[in-house]
PDB file of C-alpha atoms (C1' of nucleotides) in Angstrom:
ATOM      1  CA  MET A1282     -22.715 -11.906   4.331  1.00  0.00           C
ATOM      2  CA  ILE A1283     -20.018 -13.555   2.221  1.00  0.00           C
ATOM      3  CA  SER A1284     -16.585 -13.791   4.035  1.00  0.00           C
ATOM      4  CA  HIS A1285     -13.947 -11.500   2.726  1.00  0.00           C
ATOM      5  CA  GLN A1286     -10.787 -12.840   3.825  1.00  0.00           C
ATOM      6  CA  LYS A1287      -7.469 -10.996   3.284  1.00  0.00           C
ATOM      7  CA  LEU A1288      -4.907 -13.221   2.003  1.00  0.00           C
ATOM      8  CA  LYS A1289      -2.108 -13.909   4.494  1.00  0.00           C
ATOM      9  CA  ILE A1290       1.487 -14.315   4.224  1.00  0.00           C
ATOM     10  CA  SER A1291       1.171 -18.217   4.096  1.00  0.00           C
ATOM     11  CA  PHE A1292      -0.741 -17.835   0.505  1.00  0.00           C
ATOM     12  CA  TYR A1293       2.507 -15.994  -0.634  1.00  0.00           C
ATOM     13  CA  GLN A1294       4.825 -18.596   0.715  1.00  0.00           C
ATOM     14  CA  GLN A1295       3.453 -21.196  -1.782  1.00  0.00           C
ATOM     15  CA  PRO A1296       5.424 -22.178  -4.675  1.00  0.00           C
ATOM     16  CA  THR A1297       4.984 -19.432  -7.514  1.00  0.00           C
ATOM     17  CA  PHE A1298       3.191 -21.489 -10.129  1.00  0.00           C
ATOM     18  CA  GLU A1299       0.575 -22.730  -7.503  1.00  0.00           C
ATOM     19  CA  ILE A1300       0.192 -18.902  -6.370  1.00  0.00           C
ATOM     20  CA  ALA A1301      -0.334 -18.076  -9.980  1.00  0.00           C
ATOM     21  CA  LYS A1302      -3.123 -20.476 -10.411  1.00  0.00           C
ATOM     22  CA  ASN A1303      -4.581 -19.877  -6.948  1.00  0.00           C
ATOM     23  CA  LEU A1304      -4.959 -16.131  -7.795  1.00  0.00           C
ATOM     24  CA  LEU A1305      -7.429 -16.831 -10.555  1.00  0.00           C
ATOM     25  CA  GLY A1306     -10.649 -15.759  -8.918  1.00  0.00           C
ATOM     26  CA  LYS A1307      -9.334 -13.733  -6.273  1.00  0.00           C
ATOM     27  CA  PHE A1308      -9.953  -9.943  -5.618  1.00  0.00           C
ATOM     28  CA  LEU A1309      -7.351  -7.179  -6.006  1.00  0.00           C
ATOM     29  CA  ILE A1310      -8.225  -4.230  -3.880  1.00  0.00           C
ATOM     30  CA  HIS A1311      -6.505  -0.700  -3.753  1.00  0.00           C
ATOM     31  CA  ARG A1312      -7.873   1.737  -1.460  1.00  0.00           C
ATOM     32  CA  SER A1313      -7.209   5.353  -2.579  1.00  0.00           C
ATOM     33  CA  CYS A1314      -8.677   8.574  -1.452  1.00  0.00           C
ATOM     34  CA  GLY A1315     -11.147   6.898   0.468  1.00  0.00           C
ATOM     35  CA  ILE A1316     -12.400   4.783  -2.624  1.00  0.00           C
ATOM     36  CA  LYS A1317     -12.105   1.102  -2.918  1.00  0.00           C
ATOM     37  CA  ASN A1318     -11.046  -0.152  -6.382  1.00  0.00           C
ATOM     38  CA  ILE A1319     -11.437  -3.733  -6.811  1.00  0.00           C
ATOM     39  CA  GLY A1320     -11.258  -6.234  -9.557  1.00  0.00           C
ATOM     40  CA  LYS A1321     -11.526 -10.133  -9.778  1.00  0.00           C
ATOM     41  CA  ILE A1322      -8.171 -11.584 -11.077  1.00  0.00           C
ATOM     42  CA  VAL A1323      -8.740 -13.768 -14.333  1.00  0.00           C
ATOM     43  CA  GLU A1324      -5.208 -13.731 -15.820  1.00  0.00           C
ATOM     44  CA  THR A1325      -1.660 -14.121 -14.284  1.00  0.00           C
ATOM     45  CA  GLU A1326       1.819 -14.702 -15.854  1.00  0.00           C
ATOM     46  CA  VAL A1327       4.935 -16.122 -14.067  1.00  0.00           C
ATOM     47  CA  TYR A1328       8.374 -14.645 -14.343  1.00  0.00           C
ATOM     48  CA  TYR A1329      10.793 -17.212 -12.555  1.00  0.00           C
ATOM     49  CA  GLY A1330      14.423 -17.331 -11.667  1.00  0.00           C
ATOM     50  CA  LEU A1331      17.600 -15.989 -13.186  1.00  0.00           C
ATOM     51  CA  ASP A1332      17.340 -18.422 -16.299  1.00  0.00           C
ATOM     52  CA  ASP A1333      14.067 -16.941 -17.374  1.00  0.00           C
ATOM     53  CA  LEU A1334      15.121 -14.699 -20.156  1.00  0.00           C
ATOM     54  CA  ALA A1335      11.696 -13.019 -20.150  1.00  0.00           C
ATOM     55  CA  SER A1336      12.192 -11.776 -16.553  1.00  0.00           C
ATOM     56  CA  HIS A1337      13.831  -8.511 -15.793  1.00  0.00           C
ATOM     57  CA  ALA A1338      15.625 -10.618 -13.138  1.00  0.00           C
ATOM     58  CA  SER A1339      17.538 -12.607 -15.780  1.00  0.00           C
ATOM     59  CA  ARG A1340      20.092  -9.858 -15.873  1.00  0.00           C
ATOM     60  CA  GLY A1341      20.876  -9.860 -12.169  1.00  0.00           C
ATOM     61  CA  LYS A1342      19.862  -7.906  -9.320  1.00  0.00           C
ATOM     62  CA  THR A1343      19.610  -4.010 -10.299  1.00  0.00           C
ATOM     63  CA  LYS A1344      18.075  -1.111  -8.915  1.00  0.00           C
ATOM     64  CA  ARG A1345      15.122  -1.888 -10.354  1.00  0.00           C
ATOM     65  CA  THR A1346      14.858  -5.761  -9.949  1.00  0.00           C
ATOM     66  CA  LYS A1347      16.058  -5.882  -6.361  1.00  0.00           C
ATOM     67  CA  ILE A1348      12.641  -6.064  -5.107  1.00  0.00           C
ATOM     68  CA  MET A1349      12.121  -9.238  -7.165  1.00  0.00           C
ATOM     69  CA  PHE A1350      15.029 -10.703  -5.015  1.00  0.00           C
ATOM     70  CA  GLY A1351      13.236  -9.671  -1.951  1.00  0.00           C
ATOM     71  CA  PRO A1352      10.795 -11.634   0.270  1.00  0.00           C
ATOM     72  CA  PRO A1353       7.392 -12.714  -0.945  1.00  0.00           C
ATOM     73  CA  SER A1354       4.022 -10.738  -0.523  1.00  0.00           C
ATOM     74  CA  ARG A1355       5.214  -7.279  -1.975  1.00  0.00           C
ATOM     75  CA  ALA A1356       4.342  -5.293  -5.109  1.00  0.00           C
ATOM     76  CA  TYR A1357       6.633  -4.928  -7.877  1.00  0.00           C
ATOM     77  CA  ILE A1358       5.459  -2.239 -10.119  1.00  0.00           C
ATOM     78  CA  TYR A1359       7.396  -0.811 -13.077  1.00  0.00           C
ATOM     79  CA  LEU A1360       6.782   1.514 -16.099  1.00  0.00           C
ATOM     80  CA  VAL A1361       6.801  -0.001 -19.732  1.00  0.00           C
ATOM     81  CA  TYR A1362       7.089   1.749 -22.908  1.00  0.00           C
ATOM     82  CA  GLY A1363       7.376   5.057 -21.147  1.00  0.00           C
ATOM     83  CA  ILE A1364       3.486   5.062 -20.574  1.00  0.00           C
ATOM     84  CA  TYR A1365       1.912   2.113 -18.757  1.00  0.00           C
ATOM     85  CA  HIS A1366       2.376   0.674 -15.304  1.00  0.00           C
ATOM     86  CA  CYS A1367       2.500  -3.084 -14.624  1.00  0.00           C
ATOM     87  CA  PHE A1368       1.730  -4.781 -11.250  1.00  0.00           C
ATOM     88  CA  ASN A1369       3.356  -7.943 -10.053  1.00  0.00           C
ATOM     89  CA  ILE A1370       3.351  -9.806  -6.945  1.00  0.00           C
ATOM     90  CA  VAL A1371       6.930 -11.051  -5.592  1.00  0.00           C
ATOM     91  CA  THR A1372       7.099 -14.606  -4.636  1.00  0.00           C
ATOM     92  CA  GLU A1373       9.701 -17.124  -3.515  1.00  0.00           C
ATOM     93  CA  LYS A1374      11.958 -16.738  -0.576  1.00  0.00           C
ATOM     94  CA  THR A1375      14.703 -13.949  -0.441  1.00  0.00           C
ATOM     95  CA  ASN A1376      17.370 -14.102  -3.061  1.00  0.00           C
ATOM     96  CA  PHE A1377      15.302 -16.084  -5.459  1.00  0.00           C
ATOM     97  CA  PRO A1378      13.767 -13.756  -8.104  1.00  0.00           C
ATOM     98  CA  ALA A1379      10.215 -14.516  -9.055  1.00  0.00           C
ATOM     99  CA  ALA A1380       7.153 -12.367  -9.609  1.00  0.00           C
ATOM    100  CA  ILE A1381       3.581 -12.795 -10.949  1.00  0.00           C
ATOM    101  CA  LEU A1382       2.312 -10.418 -13.268  1.00  0.00           C
ATOM    102  CA  ILE A1383      -1.449  -9.581 -13.075  1.00  0.00           C
ATOM    103  CA  ARG A1384      -2.755  -9.504 -16.694  1.00  0.00           C
ATOM    104  CA  ALA A1385      -6.378  -8.865 -16.367  1.00  0.00           C
ATOM    105  CA  LEU A1386      -9.126  -8.170 -14.204  1.00  0.00           C
ATOM    106  CA  GLU A1387     -13.099  -8.504 -14.303  1.00  0.00           C
ATOM    107  CA  PRO A1388     -14.147  -5.087 -13.272  1.00  0.00           C
ATOM    108  CA  ILE A1389     -15.986  -4.883  -9.953  1.00  0.00           C
ATOM    109  CA  SER A1390     -15.965  -1.233  -8.728  1.00  0.00           C
ATOM    110  CA  PRO A1391     -19.418   0.391  -9.541  1.00  0.00           C
ATOM    111  CA  THR A1392     -17.838   3.817  -8.391  1.00  0.00           C
ATOM    112  CA  ILE A1393     -15.743   3.953 -11.557  1.00  0.00           C
ATOM    113  CA  ALA A1394     -18.032   1.655 -13.862  1.00  0.00           C
ATOM    114  CA  ASN A1395     -16.351   1.102 -17.163  1.00  0.00           C
ATOM    115  CA  TYR A1396     -15.019   4.475 -17.991  1.00  0.00           C
ATOM    116  CA  SER A1397     -11.529   4.346 -19.455  1.00  0.00           C
ATOM    117  CA  GLU A1398      -9.321   7.457 -18.851  1.00  0.00           C
ATOM    118  CA  ASN A1399      -7.286   6.152 -21.812  1.00  0.00           C
ATOM    119  CA  ILE A1400      -9.757   6.426 -24.509  1.00  0.00           C
ATOM    120  CA  HIS A1401     -12.272   8.892 -22.728  1.00  0.00           C
ATOM    121  CA  LYS A1402     -15.256   6.605 -23.334  1.00  0.00           C
ATOM    122  CA  ILE A1403     -17.036   3.624 -22.090  1.00  0.00           C
ATOM    123  CA  ASP A1404     -14.877   0.618 -22.271  1.00  0.00           C
ATOM    124  CA  SER A1405     -16.662  -2.765 -21.656  1.00  0.00           C
ATOM    125  CA  LYS A1406     -13.096  -4.414 -20.607  1.00  0.00           C
ATOM    126  CA  PRO A1407     -11.402  -1.549 -18.878  1.00  0.00           C
ATOM    127  CA  ALA A1408      -9.115  -3.877 -16.742  1.00  0.00           C
ATOM    128  CA  SER A1409      -8.162  -6.483 -19.563  1.00  0.00           C
ATOM    129  CA  GLY A1410      -4.605  -5.979 -19.877  1.00  0.00           C
ATOM    130  CA  PRO A1411      -1.588  -5.206 -17.589  1.00  0.00           C
ATOM    131  CA  GLY A1412      -1.470  -1.516 -18.287  1.00  0.00           C
ATOM    132  CA  LYS A1413      -5.247  -1.056 -18.405  1.00  0.00           C
ATOM    133  CA  LEU A1414      -5.759  -2.635 -15.049  1.00  0.00           C
ATOM    134  CA  CYS A1415      -3.336  -0.343 -13.345  1.00  0.00           C
ATOM    135  CA  ASN A1416      -5.226   2.669 -14.733  1.00  0.00           C
ATOM    136  CA  TYR A1417      -8.402   1.100 -13.448  1.00  0.00           C
ATOM    137  CA  LEU A1418      -7.347   0.435  -9.970  1.00  0.00           C
ATOM    138  CA  LYS A1419      -5.190   3.712  -9.916  1.00  0.00           C
ATOM    139  CA  ILE A1420      -1.948   1.933  -9.375  1.00  0.00           C
ATOM    140  CA  ASN A1421       1.400   3.576 -10.122  1.00  0.00           C
ATOM    141  CA  LYS A1422       5.081   3.327  -9.250  1.00  0.00           C
ATOM    142  CA  SER A1423       4.465   5.197  -5.848  1.00  0.00           C
ATOM    143  CA  LEU A1424       3.314   1.711  -4.705  1.00  0.00           C
ATOM    144  CA  ASN A1425       6.307  -0.043  -5.862  1.00  0.00           C
ATOM    145  CA  GLY A1426       7.568  -2.346  -2.756  1.00  0.00           C
ATOM    146  CA  VAL A1427       4.169  -2.150  -0.810  1.00  0.00           C
ATOM    147  CA  SER A1428       3.431  -5.150   1.262  1.00  0.00           C
ATOM    148  CA  LEU A1429       0.156  -6.814   0.089  1.00  0.00           C
ATOM    149  CA  LEU A1430      -0.472  -7.733   3.891  1.00  0.00           C
ATOM    150  CA  GLY A1431      -1.275  -4.058   4.625  1.00  0.00           C
ATOM    151  CA  ASN A1432      -4.464  -2.080   4.123  1.00  0.00           C
ATOM    152  CA  VAL A1433      -3.752  -0.018   0.969  1.00  0.00           C
ATOM    153  CA  LEU A1434      -3.065  -2.834  -1.697  1.00  0.00           C
ATOM    154  CA  TYR A1435      -4.186  -6.278  -1.038  1.00  0.00           C
ATOM    155  CA  ILE A1436      -5.983  -9.370  -2.140  1.00  0.00           C
ATOM    156  CA  GLU A1437      -9.129 -11.069  -0.794  1.00  0.00           C
ATOM    157  CA  ASP A1438     -10.631 -14.470  -1.048  1.00  0.00           C
ATOM    158  CA  ARG A1439     -14.370 -14.166  -1.379  1.00  0.00           C
ATOM    159  CA  GLY A1440     -15.235 -17.730  -1.736  1.00  0.00           C
ATOM    160  CA  VAL A1441     -14.833 -17.884  -5.617  1.00  0.00           C
ATOM    161  CA  GLU A1442     -13.074 -21.240  -6.291  1.00  0.00           C
ATOM    162  CA  ILE A1443     -11.358 -21.863  -9.965  1.00  0.00           C
ATOM    163  CA  LEU A1444     -10.892 -25.610 -10.579  1.00  0.00           C
ATOM    164  CA  GLU A1445      -7.827 -26.969 -12.318  1.00  0.00           C
ATOM    165  CA  ASN A1446      -9.833 -27.819 -15.252  1.00  0.00           C
ATOM    166  CA  ASN A1447     -11.051 -24.439 -15.724  1.00  0.00           C
ATOM    167  CA  ILE A1448      -7.651 -23.123 -16.036  1.00  0.00           C
ATOM    168  CA  VAL A1449      -5.869 -22.606 -19.196  1.00  0.00           C
ATOM    169  CA  ALA A1450      -1.952 -22.346 -19.414  1.00  0.00           C
ATOM    170  CA  THR A1451      -0.423 -20.719 -22.668  1.00  0.00           C
ATOM    171  CA  LYS A1452       2.601 -18.928 -23.724  1.00  0.00           C
ATOM    172  CA  ARG A1453       3.313 -15.406 -22.141  1.00  0.00           C
ATOM    173  CA  ILE A1454       2.665 -12.299 -24.111  1.00  0.00           C
ATOM    174  CA  GLY A1455       5.064  -9.679 -25.500  1.00  0.00           C
ATOM    175  CA  ILE A1456       8.207 -11.324 -24.860  1.00  0.00           C
ATOM    176  CA  ASN A1457       9.480 -12.214 -28.376  1.00  0.00           C
ATOM    177  CA  TYR A1458      13.030 -11.267 -27.251  1.00  0.00           C
ATOM    178  CA  ALA A1459      13.166 -14.162 -24.816  1.00  0.00           C
ATOM    179  CA  LYS A1460      14.426 -16.744 -27.168  1.00  0.00           C
ATOM    180  CA  HIS A1461      13.598 -20.349 -25.958  1.00  0.00           C
ATOM    181  CA  CYS A1462      11.666 -19.120 -22.907  1.00  0.00           C
ATOM    182  CA  ILE A1463       9.119 -17.905 -25.310  1.00  0.00           C
ATOM    183  CA  ASN A1464       7.756 -21.475 -25.352  1.00  0.00           C
ATOM    184  CA  TYR A1465       6.960 -21.633 -21.770  1.00  0.00           C
ATOM    185  CA  ASN A1466       3.358 -22.027 -20.838  1.00  0.00           C
ATOM    186  CA  TRP A1467       3.696 -19.705 -17.781  1.00  0.00           C
ATOM    187  CA  ARG A1468       0.494 -17.790 -18.407  1.00  0.00           C
ATOM    188  CA  PHE A1469      -2.594 -18.738 -16.697  1.00  0.00           C
ATOM    189  CA  TYR A1470      -6.149 -17.707 -17.134  1.00  0.00           C
ATOM    190  CA  ILE A1471      -9.856 -18.773 -16.471  1.00  0.00           C
ATOM    191  CA  LYS A1472     -11.275 -20.714 -19.228  1.00  0.00           C
ATOM    192  CA  ASN A1473     -14.172 -18.939 -21.102  1.00  0.00           C
ATOM    193  CA  ASN A1474     -13.855 -15.679 -19.076  1.00  0.00           C
ATOM    194  CA  ASN A1475     -14.818 -12.671 -21.041  1.00  0.00           C
ATOM    195  CA  PHE A1476     -12.211 -10.409 -19.602  1.00  0.00           C
ATOM    196  CA  VAL A1477      -8.987 -12.153 -20.281  1.00  0.00           C
ATOM    197  CA  SER A1478      -6.617  -9.793 -22.277  1.00  0.00           C
ATOM    198  CA  LYS A1479      -6.195 -12.011 -25.324  1.00  0.00           C
ATOM    199  CA  ILE A1480      -7.240 -15.611 -26.356  1.00  0.00           C
TER     200      ILE A1480
ATOM    201  C1'  DC B 737     -10.204  -8.356 -39.421  1.00  0.00           C
ATOM    202  C1'  DA B 738      -5.225  -7.941 -39.613  1.00  0.00           C
ATOM    203  C1'  DA B 739      -1.090  -5.468 -39.368  1.00  0.00           C
ATOM    204  C1'  DG B 740       1.650  -1.586 -38.603  1.00  0.00           C
ATOM    205  C1'  DA B 741       2.958   2.695 -36.531  1.00  0.00           C
ATOM    206  C1'  DG B 742       3.592   5.853 -32.789  1.00  0.00           C
ATOM    207  C1'  DA B 743       3.601   7.398 -28.048  1.00  0.00           C
ATOM    208  C1'  DT B 744       7.157   8.247 -24.438  1.00  0.00           C
ATOM    209  C1'  DC B 745      10.687   7.703 -20.499  1.00  0.00           C
ATOM    210  C1'  DA B 746      13.112   4.845 -16.746  1.00  0.00           C
ATOM    211  C1'  DT B 747      16.365   1.596 -16.720  1.00  0.00           C
ATOM    212  C1'  DC B 748      20.380  -0.470 -18.275  1.00  0.00           C
ATOM    213  C1'  DT B 749      24.710  -0.825 -21.692  1.00  0.00           C
TER     214       DT B 749
ATOM    215  C1'  DG C 152      22.202   5.420 -27.091  1.00  0.00           C
ATOM    216  C1'  DA C 153      18.772   1.591 -27.405  1.00  0.00           C
ATOM    217  C1'  DT C 154      14.963  -0.648 -25.671  1.00  0.00           C
ATOM    218  C1'  DG C 155      10.799  -2.582 -23.821  1.00  0.00           C
ATOM    219  C1'  DA C 156       6.229  -7.972 -19.331  1.00  0.00           C
ATOM    220  C1'  DT C 157       1.671  -1.944 -23.753  1.00  0.00           C
ATOM    221  C1'  DC C 158      -2.301   0.163 -25.861  1.00  0.00           C
ATOM    222  C1'  DT C 159      -4.643   2.829 -29.178  1.00  0.00           C
ATOM    223  C1'  DC C 160      -5.439   4.268 -33.565  1.00  0.00           C
ATOM    224  C1'  DT C 161      -5.126   4.032 -38.611  1.00  0.00           C
ATOM    225  C1'  DT C 162      -4.889   1.834 -42.890  1.00  0.00           C
ATOM    226  C1'  DG C 163      -6.189  -1.303 -46.132  1.00  0.00           C
ATOM    227  C1'  DA C 164      -8.096  -5.636 -47.877  1.00  0.00           C
TER     228       DA C 164
END
DNA sequence: CAAGAGATCATCT
DNA sequence: GATGATCTCTTGA
């Protein structure tokens, strides 16, 4: 039996960019209605500090972004474009706003196969994209603020190690409003992985 | 294959 | 009142 180690608080206390890279190859799990929904993380994106114009937190602490200013290891989940949810992991110590957006999963759960509720047919990449993976894992705003140290929503290390030279760093997706911050290479994904959202 | 439009609503001005 | 940390479908070359 391969060891399945739930990530502890010490993992989330690392520097944000270390976490973003170390999350690659880990397994995101959501227990819902007695079903374990699982996917392997293959793509992440960092939103870091008040000066990051792409980050919701760049406009300061608000009702929505206060979770980003809180302690690490909690979920930050919000609705984009009125339709899709995005799942983030809050990092850095209290009062420093930072989060890591999970952008794509390699599907694992045999129970839900590759059926996409979006398009009502078999999708070979049902969790490739931040909105799609929330549908895949049944994640919605009711989980906003939940601790990832609990038993509902958490991350496991299953012994998969992604080496530094197998990680690609590129510009973030969908943030054309962010002026000079567009150019930051704060998106990370596993090289040659078929389930990354965009190349 | 690339580009564009539309869906749809919580959040912030 | 405007705007997205998106996705799918349609159009046209």
